[in-house]
PDB file of C-alpha atoms in Angstrom:
ATOM      1  CA  MET A 215       5.283 -46.708 -38.427  1.00 45.00           C
ATOM      2  CA  ALA A 216       7.742 -44.197 -37.495  1.00 51.00           C
ATOM      3  CA  ASN A 217       8.600 -43.196 -41.034  1.00 58.00           C
ATOM      4  CA  ASP A 218       4.844 -42.910 -41.779  1.00 61.00           C
ATOM      5  CA  THR A 219       4.552 -40.737 -38.595  1.00 60.00           C
ATOM      6  CA  THR A 220       7.614 -38.622 -40.190  1.00 65.00           C
ATOM      7  CA  ASP A 221       5.993 -38.370 -43.495  1.00 91.00           C
ATOM      8  CA  GLN A 222       3.240 -36.947 -42.307  1.00 94.00           C
ATOM      9  CA  ASP A 223       4.709 -34.742 -39.967  1.00 95.00           C
ATOM     10  CA  ALA A 224       7.066 -33.335 -42.975  1.00 95.00           C
ATOM     11  CA  ALA A 225       4.047 -33.281 -45.143  1.00 96.00           C
ATOM     12  CA  GLY A 226       2.047 -31.335 -42.593  1.00 96.00           C
ATOM     13  CA  THR A 227       5.073 -28.881 -42.368  1.00 97.00           C
ATOM     14  CA  ILE A 228       5.572 -28.297 -45.841  1.00 97.00           C
ATOM     15  CA  ALA A 229       1.759 -27.711 -46.558  1.00 97.00           C
ATOM     16  CA  PHE A 230       1.766 -25.080 -43.718  1.00 97.00           C
ATOM     17  CA  ALA A 231       4.837 -23.564 -45.249  1.00 97.00           C
ATOM     18  CA  TYR A 232       3.368 -23.233 -48.862  1.00 98.00           C
ATOM     19  CA  GLU A 233       0.392 -21.591 -46.949  1.00 97.00           C
ATOM     20  CA  MET A 234       2.991 -19.078 -45.485  1.00 98.00           C
ATOM     21  CA  GLY A 235       4.168 -18.282 -48.399  1.00 97.00           C
ATOM     22  CA  VAL A 236       0.585 -16.845 -49.598  1.00 97.00           C
ATOM     23  CA  LEU A 237       2.151 -14.050 -47.224  1.00 97.00           C
ATOM     24  CA  LYS A 238       4.547 -13.087 -50.000  1.00 97.00           C
ATOM     25  CA  ARG A 239       1.494 -12.522 -52.192  1.00 97.00           C
ATOM     26  CA  LEU A 240      -0.968 -10.915 -49.808  1.00 96.00           C
ATOM     27  CA  ARG A 241      -1.152  -6.859 -50.052  1.00 97.00           C
ATOM     28  CA  ARG A 242      -1.275  -4.856 -46.792  1.00 96.00           C
ATOM     29  CA  ALA A 243      -4.929  -3.402 -47.759  1.00 94.00           C
ATOM     30  CA  GLY A 244      -5.506  -0.333 -45.796  1.00 94.00           C
ATOM     31  CA  TRP A 245      -2.873   1.330 -47.692  1.00 95.00           C
ATOM     32  CA  TRP A 246      -5.258   1.264 -50.764  1.00 94.00           C
ATOM     33  CA  HIS A 247      -7.434   3.717 -49.280  1.00 93.00           C
ATOM     34  CA  ALA A 248      -4.223   6.041 -49.257  1.00 94.00           C
ATOM     35  CA  GLY A 249      -3.847   5.565 -53.014  1.00 94.00           C
ATOM     36  CA  VAL A 250      -0.870   3.345 -52.628  1.00 96.00           C
ATOM     37  CA  ARG A 251      -1.190   1.426 -55.791  1.00 94.00           C
ATOM     38  CA  ASP A 252       1.452  -1.793 -55.139  1.00 95.00           C
ATOM     39  CA  PRO A 253       1.259  -2.069 -51.461  1.00 97.00           C
ATOM     40  CA  GLU A 254       3.684  -3.942 -49.238  1.00 97.00           C
ATOM     41  CA  SER A 255       2.974  -7.336 -48.572  1.00 97.00           C
ATOM     42  CA  VAL A 256       2.094  -9.104 -45.220  1.00 97.00           C
ATOM     43  CA  SER A 257       5.376 -10.781 -45.279  1.00 98.00           C
ATOM     44  CA  GLU A 258       7.286  -7.916 -46.012  1.00 98.00           C
ATOM     45  CA  HIS A 259       5.370  -6.244 -43.098  1.00 98.00           C
ATOM     46  CA  SER A 260       5.936  -9.080 -40.742  1.00 98.00           C
ATOM     47  CA  LEU A 261       9.905  -9.097 -41.522  1.00 98.00           C
ATOM     48  CA  ARG A 262      10.334  -5.452 -40.242  1.00 98.00           C
ATOM     49  CA  VAL A 263       8.015  -6.120 -37.233  1.00 98.00           C
ATOM     50  CA  ALA A 264      10.185  -8.969 -35.935  1.00 98.00           C
ATOM     51  CA  GLN A 265      13.436  -6.887 -36.603  1.00 98.00           C
ATOM     52  CA  LEU A 266      11.992  -4.016 -34.660  1.00 98.00           C
ATOM     53  CA  ALA A 267      10.700  -6.376 -31.748  1.00 98.00           C
ATOM     54  CA  ALA A 268      14.017  -7.898 -31.186  1.00 98.00           C
ATOM     55  CA  LEU A 269      15.730  -4.142 -31.098  1.00 98.00           C
ATOM     56  CA  ILE A 270      12.882  -2.914 -28.836  1.00 98.00           C
ATOM     57  CA  ALA A 271      13.321  -5.950 -26.918  1.00 98.00           C
ATOM     58  CA  ALA A 272      16.723  -5.816 -26.497  1.00 98.00           C
ATOM     59  CA  GLU A 273      16.639  -1.931 -25.029  1.00 98.00           C
ATOM     60  CA  GLU A 274      13.711  -2.644 -22.905  1.00 98.00           C
ATOM     61  CA  GLY A 275      15.237  -5.608 -21.129  1.00 98.00           C
ATOM     62  CA  GLY A 276      13.066  -8.188 -22.783  1.00 98.00           C
ATOM     63  CA  ASP A 277      14.228 -11.407 -24.903  1.00 98.00           C
ATOM     64  CA  PRO A 278      14.776 -10.228 -28.126  1.00 98.00           C
ATOM     65  CA  ALA A 279      14.619 -13.584 -30.243  1.00 98.00           C
ATOM     66  CA  ARG A 280      11.417 -14.312 -28.458  1.00 98.00           C
ATOM     67  CA  ALA A 281      10.164 -10.708 -29.622  1.00 98.00           C
ATOM     68  CA  ALA A 282      11.328 -11.130 -33.043  1.00 98.00           C
ATOM     69  CA  TYR A 283       9.075 -15.068 -32.696  1.00 98.00           C
ATOM     70  CA  LEU A 284       6.088 -13.207 -31.898  1.00 98.00           C
ATOM     71  CA  GLY A 285       6.217 -10.465 -34.245  1.00 98.00           C
ATOM     72  CA  MET A 286       7.176 -13.079 -36.930  1.00 98.00           C
ATOM     73  CA  TRP A 287       3.413 -14.916 -36.276  1.00 98.00           C
ATOM     74  CA  HIS A 288       1.894 -11.760 -35.162  1.00 97.00           C
ATOM     75  CA  ASP A 289       0.239 -11.591 -38.750  1.00 97.00           C
ATOM     76  CA  SER A 290       0.095 -15.426 -40.115  1.00 97.00           C
ATOM     77  CA  GLN A 291      -3.955 -15.870 -39.425  1.00 97.00           C
ATOM     78  CA  GLU A 292      -4.126 -13.689 -42.666  1.00 96.00           C
ATOM     79  CA  THR A 293      -3.414 -16.195 -44.858  1.00 96.00           C
ATOM     80  CA  ARG A 294      -7.253 -17.432 -44.205  1.00 96.00           C
ATOM     81  CA  ILE A 295      -8.642 -13.965 -43.590  1.00 94.00           C
ATOM     82  CA  GLY A 296      -6.926 -11.695 -45.892  1.00 91.00           C
ATOM     83  CA  ASP A 297      -5.185  -8.338 -44.387  1.00 92.00           C
ATOM     84  CA  ILE A 298      -8.832  -6.331 -43.445  1.00 91.00           C
ATOM     85  CA  PRO A 299      -8.286  -2.704 -42.717  1.00 88.00           C
ATOM     86  CA  HIS A 300      -9.474  -1.302 -39.687  1.00 85.00           C
ATOM     87  CA  SER A 301     -11.987   0.759 -41.300  1.00 89.00           C
ATOM     88  CA  ALA A 302     -13.726  -2.882 -42.455  1.00 90.00           C
ATOM     89  CA  ARG A 303     -13.281  -4.373 -39.091  1.00 87.00           C
ATOM     90  CA  PRO A 304     -16.842  -3.035 -37.868  1.00 90.00           C
ATOM     91  CA  TYR A 305     -18.749  -4.948 -40.710  1.00 94.00           C
ATOM     92  CA  VAL A 306     -17.788  -8.338 -40.475  1.00 91.00           C
ATOM     93  CA  GLU A 307     -17.164 -11.155 -37.967  1.00 90.00           C
ATOM     94  CA  ILE A 308     -13.938 -12.411 -37.991  1.00 88.00           C
ATOM     95  CA  ALA A 309     -12.649 -15.382 -35.770  1.00 93.00           C
ATOM     96  CA  SER A 310      -9.620 -15.149 -33.039  1.00 95.00           C
ATOM     97  CA  ASN A 311      -6.229 -14.954 -34.475  1.00 96.00           C
ATOM     98  CA  GLU A 312      -6.037 -18.342 -32.045  1.00 98.00           C
ATOM     99  CA  ARG A 313      -8.711 -20.060 -33.680  1.00 97.00           C
ATOM    100  CA  ILE A 314      -7.456 -19.166 -36.920  1.00 97.00           C
ATOM    101  CA  THR A 315      -3.659 -20.227 -36.030  1.00 98.00           C
ATOM    102  CA  GLU A 316      -5.327 -23.793 -34.435  1.00 98.00           C
ATOM    103  CA  ASP A 317      -6.595 -24.682 -37.796  1.00 97.00           C
ATOM    104  CA  GLN A 318      -3.588 -23.587 -39.690  1.00 98.00           C
ATOM    105  CA  ILE A 319      -1.235 -25.632 -37.259  1.00 98.00           C
ATOM    106  CA  ALA A 320      -3.739 -28.799 -37.370  1.00 97.00           C
ATOM    107  CA  GLY A 321      -1.200 -30.811 -39.688  1.00 97.00           C
ATOM    108  CA  LEU A 322       2.070 -29.569 -38.056  1.00 97.00           C
ATOM    109  CA  PRO A 323       4.200 -32.188 -35.788  1.00 97.00           C
ATOM    110  CA  ASP A 324       3.233 -31.526 -31.890  1.00 97.00           C
ATOM    111  CA  ASN A 325       6.090 -29.554 -30.981  1.00 98.00           C
ATOM    112  CA  ALA A 326       6.031 -27.154 -33.966  1.00 98.00           C
ATOM    113  CA  ALA A 327       2.200 -26.589 -33.548  1.00 98.00           C
ATOM    114  CA  LYS A 328       2.786 -26.006 -29.922  1.00 98.00           C
ATOM    115  CA  SER A 329       5.450 -23.017 -30.317  1.00 98.00           C
ATOM    116  CA  ILE A 330       3.577 -21.081 -32.878  1.00 98.00           C
ATOM    117  CA  ARG A 331      -0.099 -21.609 -30.727  1.00 98.00           C
ATOM    118  CA  GLU A 332       2.391 -20.451 -27.583  1.00 98.00           C
ATOM    119  CA  ALA A 333       3.246 -17.670 -29.614  1.00 98.00           C
ATOM    120  CA  VAL A 334       0.217 -16.293 -30.997  1.00 98.00           C
ATOM    121  CA  THR A 335      -1.534 -16.391 -27.596  1.00 98.00           C
ATOM    122  CA  GLU A 336       1.293 -14.794 -25.886  1.00 98.00           C
ATOM    123  CA  TYR A 337       0.872 -12.006 -28.579  1.00 98.00           C
ATOM    124  CA  GLU A 338      -2.757 -11.673 -28.488  1.00 98.00           C
ATOM    125  CA  THR A 339      -2.712 -11.453 -24.452  1.00 98.00           C
ATOM    126  CA  GLN A 340      -0.248  -8.845 -24.080  1.00 98.00           C
ATOM    127  CA  ASP A 341       1.027 -10.157 -20.845  1.00 98.00           C
ATOM    128  CA  THR A 342       4.643 -10.423 -21.484  1.00 98.00           C
ATOM    129  CA  LEU A 343       7.286  -7.676 -22.095  1.00 98.00           C
ATOM    130  CA  GLU A 344       8.152  -9.746 -25.434  1.00 98.00           C
ATOM    131  CA  ALA A 345       4.078  -9.082 -26.586  1.00 98.00           C
ATOM    132  CA  ARG A 346       4.276  -5.910 -25.911  1.00 98.00           C
ATOM    133  CA  CYS A 347       7.571  -4.913 -27.676  1.00 98.00           C
ATOM    134  CA  ALA A 348       6.136  -6.819 -30.748  1.00 98.00           C
ATOM    135  CA  LYS A 349       2.981  -5.144 -30.654  1.00 98.00           C
ATOM    136  CA  ASP A 350       4.916  -1.480 -30.262  1.00 98.00           C
ATOM    137  CA  ALA A 351       7.318  -3.058 -33.261  1.00 98.00           C
ATOM    138  CA  ASP A 352       3.945  -3.385 -35.267  1.00 98.00           C
ATOM    139  CA  ARG A 353       2.488   0.042 -34.667  1.00 98.00           C
ATOM    140  CA  LEU A 354       6.042   1.344 -35.460  1.00 98.00           C
ATOM    141  CA  GLU A 355       6.768  -0.453 -38.783  1.00 98.00           C
ATOM    142  CA  CYS A 356       3.246   0.849 -39.734  1.00 98.00           C
ATOM    143  CA  LEU A 357       4.249   4.640 -39.114  1.00 98.00           C
ATOM    144  CA  MET A 358       7.349   4.059 -40.577  1.00 98.00           C
ATOM    145  CA  GLN A 359       5.892   2.450 -43.752  1.00 98.00           C
ATOM    146  CA  ALA A 360       3.360   5.453 -44.131  1.00 98.00           C
ATOM    147  CA  VAL A 361       6.737   7.703 -43.864  1.00 98.00           C
ATOM    148  CA  GLU A 362       8.000   6.065 -46.622  1.00 97.00           C
ATOM    149  CA  TYR A 363       4.572   5.988 -48.829  1.00 97.00           C
ATOM    150  CA  ARG A 364       4.757  10.079 -47.972  1.00 97.00           C
ATOM    151  CA  GLU A 365       8.697  10.371 -49.041  1.00 96.00           C
ATOM    152  CA  SER A 366       7.124   8.666 -52.379  1.00 95.00           C
ATOM    153  CA  GLY A 367       4.625  11.019 -52.885  1.00 96.00           C
ATOM    154  CA  TYR A 368       1.689   9.327 -51.176  1.00 96.00           C
ATOM    155  CA  THR A 369       0.171  12.477 -48.874  1.00 94.00           C
ATOM    156  CA  ARG A 370      -3.045  10.885 -47.283  1.00 95.00           C
ATOM    157  CA  VAL A 371      -0.720   8.761 -44.691  1.00 97.00           C
ATOM    158  CA  ASP A 372      -0.818  11.190 -41.998  1.00 96.00           C
ATOM    159  CA  GLY A 373      -3.993   8.806 -40.040  1.00 95.00           C
ATOM    160  CA  TRP A 374      -1.928   5.727 -40.012  1.00 96.00           C
ATOM    161  CA  ILE A 375       1.333   8.423 -38.595  1.00 97.00           C
ATOM    162  CA  GLU A 376      -0.915   9.646 -35.528  1.00 97.00           C
ATOM    163  CA  SER A 377      -2.851   6.606 -34.964  1.00 96.00           C
ATOM    164  CA  SER A 378       0.285   4.119 -34.650  1.00 97.00           C
ATOM    165  CA  ARG A 379       2.438   6.703 -32.654  1.00 98.00           C
ATOM    166  CA  SER A 380      -0.294   7.136 -30.153  1.00 98.00           C
ATOM    167  CA  LYS A 381      -0.617   3.573 -29.465  1.00 98.00           C
ATOM    168  CA  ILE A 382       3.250   2.756 -28.667  1.00 98.00           C
ATOM    169  CA  GLN A 383       3.474   1.793 -25.227  1.00 98.00           C
ATOM    170  CA  THR A 384       7.540   1.015 -24.224  1.00 98.00           C
ATOM    171  CA  ASP A 385       9.620   3.750 -23.764  1.00 98.00           C
ATOM    172  CA  PHE A 386      12.316   2.902 -26.596  1.00 98.00           C
ATOM    173  CA  GLY A 387       9.264   2.582 -29.250  1.00 98.00           C
ATOM    174  CA  LYS A 388       8.485   5.968 -28.348  1.00 98.00           C
ATOM    175  CA  ARG A 389      11.811   7.044 -28.983  1.00 98.00           C
ATOM    176  CA  LEU A 390      12.088   5.141 -32.235  1.00 98.00           C
ATOM    177  CA  ALA A 391       8.716   6.261 -33.464  1.00 98.00           C
ATOM    178  CA  GLU A 392       9.918  10.002 -32.797  1.00 98.00           C
ATOM    179  CA  ALA A 393      13.159   9.316 -34.750  1.00 98.00           C
ATOM    180  CA  ALA A 394      11.102   7.727 -37.527  1.00 98.00           C
ATOM    181  CA  LEU A 395       9.664  11.106 -37.942  1.00 98.00           C
ATOM    182  CA  SER A 396      12.623  13.254 -38.227  1.00 97.00           C
ATOM    183  CA  VAL A 397      15.294  11.037 -39.884  1.00 97.00           C
ATOM    184  CA  SER A 398      15.043  10.783 -43.775  1.00 95.00           C
ATOM    185  CA  PRO A 399      14.123   7.072 -44.642  1.00 96.00           C
ATOM    186  CA  LEU A 400      17.237   7.624 -46.804  1.00 95.00           C
ATOM    187  CA  ALA A 401      19.602   8.632 -43.757  1.00 94.00           C
ATOM    188  CA  TRP A 402      21.327   5.221 -43.751  1.00 95.00           C
ATOM    189  CA  ARG A 403      22.908   6.047 -47.018  1.00 94.00           C
ATOM    190  CA  ASN A 404      24.919   8.311 -45.507  1.00 87.00           C
ATOM    191  CA  ARG A 405      26.624   6.451 -42.689  1.00 78.00           C
TER     192      ARG A 405
END
């Protein structure tokens, strides 16, 4: 019997991993409004969110690993609903990320499901420093992506920059946003 459970747990986990693979192909739709023909994928966005969340948390006195984990799962629900631009949200009813996550993790073993459920809930409620760091990382990553697109010749990205910048809450996140506006996206090449 244990072998059947192990096989079901493995099969459920692999099915979930295949679903998460959709995020590699799912484009961030809002950038099409700015004329970006081939915008970043949700997966590409989430990677840098997780990285930035860890860095912000480290400077803010939080747990970098936890903040990164929250950032990693923050948009995972988009496999089911797509990336809905902010301009579309007033016109559609969307299930909560917690509800979508419950459906997504239904086939996972208990500990794995609990881990993701708790991460999504923590991110959505914003009750911890790590969740706030991850949220700031999401906003900062959007700002940085807009700067990168502007450097590539897309001129209609200022709305993303200002909206993201105005919502960042942590001190280090604010400092990073200011730096992102003055440091060239290629500055790393000269170090």
